């Protein structure tokens, strides 16, 4: 029985799922959190529902990968690592080089590394994990699944920036988007839940979490998305600013005596919910403190406001809407946030039934019965999309 490992790596986390293929059955899954920090956490969930959690200081990226494989053996999930015949890696940026997922060759790996400028927080660490798993599982076929490939066929009117055209021709300066693997799964699953072909629907999917993005689907095609040249653009996020006047960045760089890379670091890691609240990038922390901390409340209000702006503009761009879908960490679990977004969009006929909305992390239609525009919560499953692409490209 062939097994395929899906790797979803971030700068401080490593999420993974092991599937039995082609049945698409999850055998085990896990998360390594707080990498390279005191109190690193290693979590495993087995097929029978049993959960195992270990803590260890300063788990490195390479050690995390090795621990995944050693635990799979020690827990009896696999007898031999040779049972794992495929590994799929989520890669954020494929630029215009990769318009589909790709089997990883030395040339492909080199290109992933060269695309680091398009996703500086993600591509380097994801390329590193490719090399680690190639070393640990030398016989397994490795596949790169690109977030940006969903947007490869976006209309030029939406992916071009209004700057000299030669910058696009010479440097690839355009909107690439991100979170495409998540948006792709959620759109297809929404069509299944509504019992209609995706090609017959106009959808807006909201991937809301530490990183947040909004994507518009018109009859099966992603026609616009909020993230831009890098994942820094778009809606407000946990630590990322989202959209900002470029002149303000230059102004602040001069006033703060910072270089442009230092300013980009501020916008990526010290802004967003964290920057406004001056407390936390986590919506849960802000919800708990919003009554006594005006900055916590302001941060939450700004987050909702920025999401609503994108949804409203995409409804106009689509010329109508069949469904709006919440996914990812706060999208799946943010009961108050979902209600706040829907309330601000009530003019369009978007509504949430509070009784249906009062849950976290479950797949559900939360709009009132009979609503013309459906509102859904669909937990994302990037790993399933990853292993499906491994299966498609290696069989």
XYZ file of C-alpha atoms in Angstrom:
395
model
C 0.000 0.000 0.000
C 1.590 3.261 -1.173
C 1.845 6.115 1.263
C 2.283 9.789 0.432
C 3.514 12.457 2.833
C 2.236 16.028 2.529
C 4.580 18.686 3.896
C 3.252 22.167 4.641
C 6.181 24.141 6.041
C 6.214 27.636 7.474
C 8.966 29.717 8.996
C 8.218 28.490 12.531
C 6.001 25.442 11.945
C 5.983 22.146 10.097
C 2.561 20.639 9.375
C 2.332 17.181 7.835
C -0.123 14.432 6.948
C 0.530 10.886 5.845
C -2.033 9.469 3.401
C -2.732 5.984 2.128
C -3.121 6.376 -1.603
C -5.098 6.285 -3.779
C -7.751 5.926 -1.057
C -6.828 9.386 0.286
C -7.115 8.014 3.812
C -5.233 9.959 6.494
C -3.052 7.542 8.454
C -1.464 10.125 10.732
C -0.944 13.862 10.928
C 1.013 16.259 13.026
C 2.487 19.631 13.739
C 5.865 20.812 14.938
C 5.417 24.276 16.420
C 7.785 26.910 17.824
C 10.719 25.662 15.762
C 14.126 26.902 16.912
C 12.587 28.279 20.112
C 12.449 27.128 23.736
C 9.480 24.850 24.327
C 9.196 23.497 20.794
C 6.090 21.309 20.486
C 5.758 18.064 18.523
C 2.168 16.853 18.035
C 0.949 13.662 16.378
C -2.620 12.519 15.735
C -3.118 8.868 14.830
C -5.873 7.411 12.676
C -7.709 6.091 15.747
C -7.905 9.618 17.163
C -5.126 9.179 19.728
C -3.072 12.331 20.230
C 0.537 12.475 21.398
C 2.318 15.680 22.392
C 5.987 16.123 23.254
C 7.955 19.232 24.094
C 11.635 19.781 23.478
C 13.690 22.939 23.403
C 14.963 24.349 20.131
C 13.830 21.729 17.628
C 15.583 22.708 14.393
C 14.025 22.435 10.934
C 16.154 19.424 10.038
C 15.491 17.718 13.363
C 11.747 18.304 12.928
C 11.790 16.481 9.588
C 13.808 13.615 11.050
C 11.451 13.376 14.046
C 8.433 13.054 11.739
C 9.935 9.985 10.092
C 11.354 8.387 13.245
C 8.018 8.790 15.049
C 6.161 7.249 12.126
C 8.303 4.164 12.649
C 8.340 4.149 16.442
C 4.546 4.481 16.622
C 4.178 1.604 14.162
C 2.549 3.759 11.481
C 5.058 2.482 8.950
C 7.360 -0.528 9.262
C 9.863 0.752 6.724
C 10.363 4.261 5.408
C 10.400 2.778 1.906
C 6.610 2.530 2.235
C 6.536 6.312 1.706
C 6.742 6.547 -2.066
C 5.872 10.211 -2.543
C 6.370 13.519 -0.762
C 4.449 16.637 -1.737
C 5.724 20.031 -0.640
C 3.662 23.187 -0.484
C 5.736 25.965 -2.098
C 4.372 29.497 -1.914
C 5.925 31.195 -4.940
C 6.196 29.692 -8.391
C 6.272 33.013 -10.195
C 5.494 32.723 -13.881
C 7.830 29.737 -14.102
C 5.422 27.212 -12.608
C 1.816 27.287 -13.770
C 1.175 23.829 -12.344
C 2.669 21.552 -9.718
C 5.961 19.921 -10.736
C 8.073 16.862 -9.997
C 11.171 18.178 -8.223
C 14.376 17.835 -10.201
C 17.662 19.638 -9.513
C 16.601 22.306 -11.995
C 13.173 22.728 -10.359
C 14.759 23.033 -6.908
C 17.179 25.666 -8.209
C 14.264 27.619 -9.666
C 12.358 27.452 -6.362
C 15.358 28.950 -4.594
C 15.732 31.653 -7.252
C 12.102 32.677 -6.665
C 12.829 33.572 -3.037
C 12.284 37.296 -3.679
C 8.621 36.563 -4.405
C 8.063 34.899 -0.992
C 11.083 35.669 1.218
C 9.536 34.196 4.369
C 8.513 30.938 2.716
C 10.410 29.773 -0.372
C 13.844 29.492 1.291
C 12.608 27.363 4.197
C 10.386 25.268 1.920
C 13.301 24.614 -0.442
C 15.351 23.614 2.593
C 12.743 21.011 3.582
C 12.798 19.618 0.051
C 16.518 18.988 0.425
C 16.095 17.463 3.884
C 13.391 15.026 2.766
C 15.334 14.155 -0.364
C 18.158 13.106 1.938
C 15.918 11.249 4.407
C 13.731 9.569 1.737
C 16.013 9.227 -1.295
C 13.739 6.773 -3.141
C 10.529 8.781 -2.765
C 9.332 11.000 -5.591
C 9.169 14.632 -4.494
C 6.605 17.064 -5.932
C 6.291 20.839 -5.516
C 2.746 22.222 -5.243
C 2.730 25.977 -5.797
C 0.317 28.376 -4.121
C 0.653 30.774 -7.020
C -0.292 28.302 -9.766
C -4.010 28.850 -9.073
C -3.565 32.397 -10.333
C -1.509 31.604 -13.434
C -4.459 32.362 -15.709
C -5.712 35.444 -13.878
C -6.695 38.220 -16.302
C -3.880 40.672 -16.992
C -6.179 43.523 -15.980
C -6.055 42.099 -12.456
C -2.474 40.889 -12.152
C -0.749 43.915 -13.688
C 0.356 46.909 -11.607
C -0.017 50.392 -13.046
C 3.737 50.932 -13.273
C 5.924 50.975 -16.411
C 5.135 47.827 -18.388
C 8.814 47.101 -18.921
C 9.144 46.292 -15.197
C 6.825 43.351 -15.770
C 8.722 42.284 -18.877
C 12.182 42.596 -17.280
C 11.549 41.662 -13.651
C 8.198 39.860 -13.482
C 6.661 42.683 -11.444
C 3.024 41.558 -11.165
C 0.494 40.139 -8.727
C 1.096 36.443 -8.019
C -1.158 35.798 -5.027
C -0.698 33.100 -2.389
C -2.716 30.544 -0.394
C -3.775 29.105 -3.745
C -3.679 25.508 -2.524
C -6.125 26.400 0.246
C -8.436 28.467 -1.958
C -8.451 25.712 -4.588
C -9.573 23.070 -2.073
C -12.195 25.309 -0.491
C -13.721 26.308 -3.828
C -14.057 22.689 -4.985
C -15.447 21.563 -1.632
C -17.969 24.407 -1.601
C -19.259 23.325 -4.995
C -19.697 19.793 -3.642
C -21.580 21.049 -0.575
C -23.874 23.173 -2.732
C -24.421 20.304 -5.166
C -23.410 22.366 -8.177
C -20.487 22.312 -10.618
C -17.787 24.811 -9.698
C -18.007 26.053 -13.282
C -21.555 27.298 -12.560
C -20.648 29.346 -9.469
C -19.382 32.766 -8.480
C -17.527 32.438 -5.173
C -15.448 34.514 -2.794
C -13.199 32.493 -0.505
C -11.709 34.010 2.645
C -8.511 32.389 3.955
C -8.235 34.219 7.270
C -5.514 33.450 9.774
C -2.012 34.587 10.620
C -1.794 35.199 6.891
C -5.016 36.312 5.223
C -6.160 36.468 1.619
C -9.365 36.820 -0.367
C -9.934 35.192 -3.772
C -12.700 35.642 -6.333
C -13.768 32.658 -8.474
C -15.800 33.174 -11.619
C -17.146 29.899 -13.027
C -14.192 27.816 -11.898
C -11.427 30.337 -12.537
C -9.619 32.432 -9.920
C -9.909 35.889 -11.477
C -8.546 38.045 -8.653
C -6.899 37.757 -5.257
C -5.827 40.123 -2.513
C -2.194 39.106 -2.048
C 0.172 40.654 -4.530
C 3.764 40.421 -5.726
C 4.460 38.806 -2.340
C 2.155 37.635 0.473
C 2.685 40.996 2.202
C -0.023 42.753 0.196
C -3.779 42.604 0.599
C -5.888 42.423 3.741
C -4.551 43.114 7.233
C -2.954 40.034 8.838
C -1.479 38.829 12.117
C 1.874 40.559 11.758
C 1.707 41.811 8.141
C 0.435 45.244 7.228
C -1.403 44.331 4.063
C -1.905 47.156 1.563
C -0.021 50.371 2.338
C 0.942 53.540 0.473
C 4.459 52.991 -0.893
C 5.305 56.636 -0.206
C 4.600 56.062 3.484
C 7.177 53.275 3.537
C 9.807 55.593 2.084
C 8.773 58.371 4.504
C 9.084 56.085 7.533
C 12.376 54.641 6.323
C 13.822 58.162 6.314
C 12.344 59.136 9.675
C 13.406 55.882 11.369
C 16.777 55.703 9.619
C 15.973 52.227 8.337
C 16.956 50.532 5.116
C 14.261 49.242 2.777
C 14.871 45.592 3.833
C 14.481 46.695 7.454
C 11.195 48.400 6.609
C 9.937 45.316 4.790
C 10.762 43.329 7.932
C 8.647 45.758 9.980
C 5.749 45.378 7.550
C 6.028 41.572 7.564
C 6.696 40.875 11.223
C 5.733 43.844 13.399
C 2.580 45.206 11.796
C -0.996 44.008 11.311
C -2.930 42.976 14.406
C 0.273 42.939 16.441
C 1.333 46.411 15.357
C -2.027 48.057 16.033
C -2.886 46.221 19.247
C 0.663 46.360 20.618
C -0.277 43.092 22.315
C -0.641 40.051 20.045
C -1.114 38.880 16.452
C -3.719 36.364 17.669
C -7.369 37.379 17.343
C -8.270 35.289 20.377
C -6.012 37.379 22.608
C -7.518 40.570 21.226
C -11.099 39.375 21.672
C -10.357 38.591 25.305
C -8.922 42.056 25.940
C -10.983 44.303 23.657
C -13.282 45.562 26.442
C -10.423 47.000 28.476
C -7.921 47.703 25.691
C -9.087 50.131 22.965
C -6.135 49.141 20.760
C -7.227 45.495 20.830
C -10.711 46.523 19.742
C -9.349 48.834 17.043
C -7.153 46.056 15.613
C -10.135 43.699 15.324
C -12.287 46.402 13.725
C -9.572 47.180 11.184
C -9.170 43.502 10.323
C -12.886 43.139 9.587
C -12.924 46.424 7.665
C -10.082 45.373 5.353
C -11.689 41.996 4.616
C -15.028 43.641 3.865
C -13.408 46.070 1.412
C -12.056 43.195 -0.647
C -15.301 41.243 -0.571
C -17.287 44.282 -1.676
C -14.942 45.043 -4.551
C -14.957 41.420 -5.703
C -18.751 41.238 -5.687
C -18.694 44.206 -8.051
C -15.980 42.572 -10.158
C -17.879 39.280 -10.365
C -21.173 40.978 -11.110
C -22.936 38.905 -8.467
C -22.239 36.171 -5.955
C -23.459 32.675 -5.158
C -21.488 32.011 -1.977
C -18.914 33.414 0.416
C -16.686 30.941 2.262
C -14.612 31.260 5.445
C -11.561 29.069 5.995
C -8.192 28.833 7.813
C -7.492 29.493 11.505
C -9.675 32.478 12.311
C -11.999 31.871 9.371
C -12.865 28.437 10.760
C -12.864 29.405 14.437
C -13.623 33.130 14.598
C -17.320 33.133 15.472
C -17.430 36.851 16.299
C -15.297 37.807 13.317
C -17.486 35.897 10.844
C -20.584 37.595 12.208
C -18.945 41.025 12.041
C -17.922 40.513 8.402
C -21.403 39.335 7.416
C -23.093 42.206 9.242
C -21.070 44.746 7.257
C -22.030 42.986 4.015
C -25.750 42.729 4.741
C -26.535 45.257 1.989
C -25.566 42.611 -0.564
C -27.868 40.024 0.989
C -25.089 38.249 2.913
C -26.212 37.043 6.323
C -25.264 34.574 9.036
C -27.692 32.771 11.329
C -26.151 33.237 14.828
C -27.362 29.811 15.928
C -25.661 28.100 12.983
C -22.547 30.214 13.424
C -21.971 29.301 17.079
C -19.309 26.646 16.544
C -15.640 26.420 15.701
C -13.751 24.409 13.113
C -16.656 22.509 11.548
C -17.811 22.319 7.932
C -21.197 23.993 7.803
C -23.538 26.309 5.906
C -24.147 29.206 8.292
C -26.466 31.415 6.225
C -30.188 31.477 7.076
C -32.388 28.999 5.237
C -33.486 30.355 1.890
C -30.633 32.852 1.547
C -29.844 33.748 -2.046
C -26.144 34.052 -1.213
C -24.860 31.117 0.800
C -22.328 31.643 3.583
C -20.196 28.622 4.475
C -17.384 27.588 6.775
C -15.131 25.016 5.120
C -11.986 23.894 6.996
C -9.107 23.992 4.556
C -7.277 20.844 3.536
C -4.150 21.911 1.691
C -2.538 18.562 2.391
C -5.218 16.681 0.456
C -4.656 18.894 -2.570
C -0.907 18.300 -2.236
C -1.142 14.496 -2.252
C -3.626 14.540 -5.115
C -1.071 16.426 -7.190
C 1.636 13.959 -6.186
C -0.619 11.136 -7.348
C -1.437 12.919 -10.605
C 2.176 13.695 -11.516
C 3.922 10.504 -10.436
C 1.601 7.713 -11.575
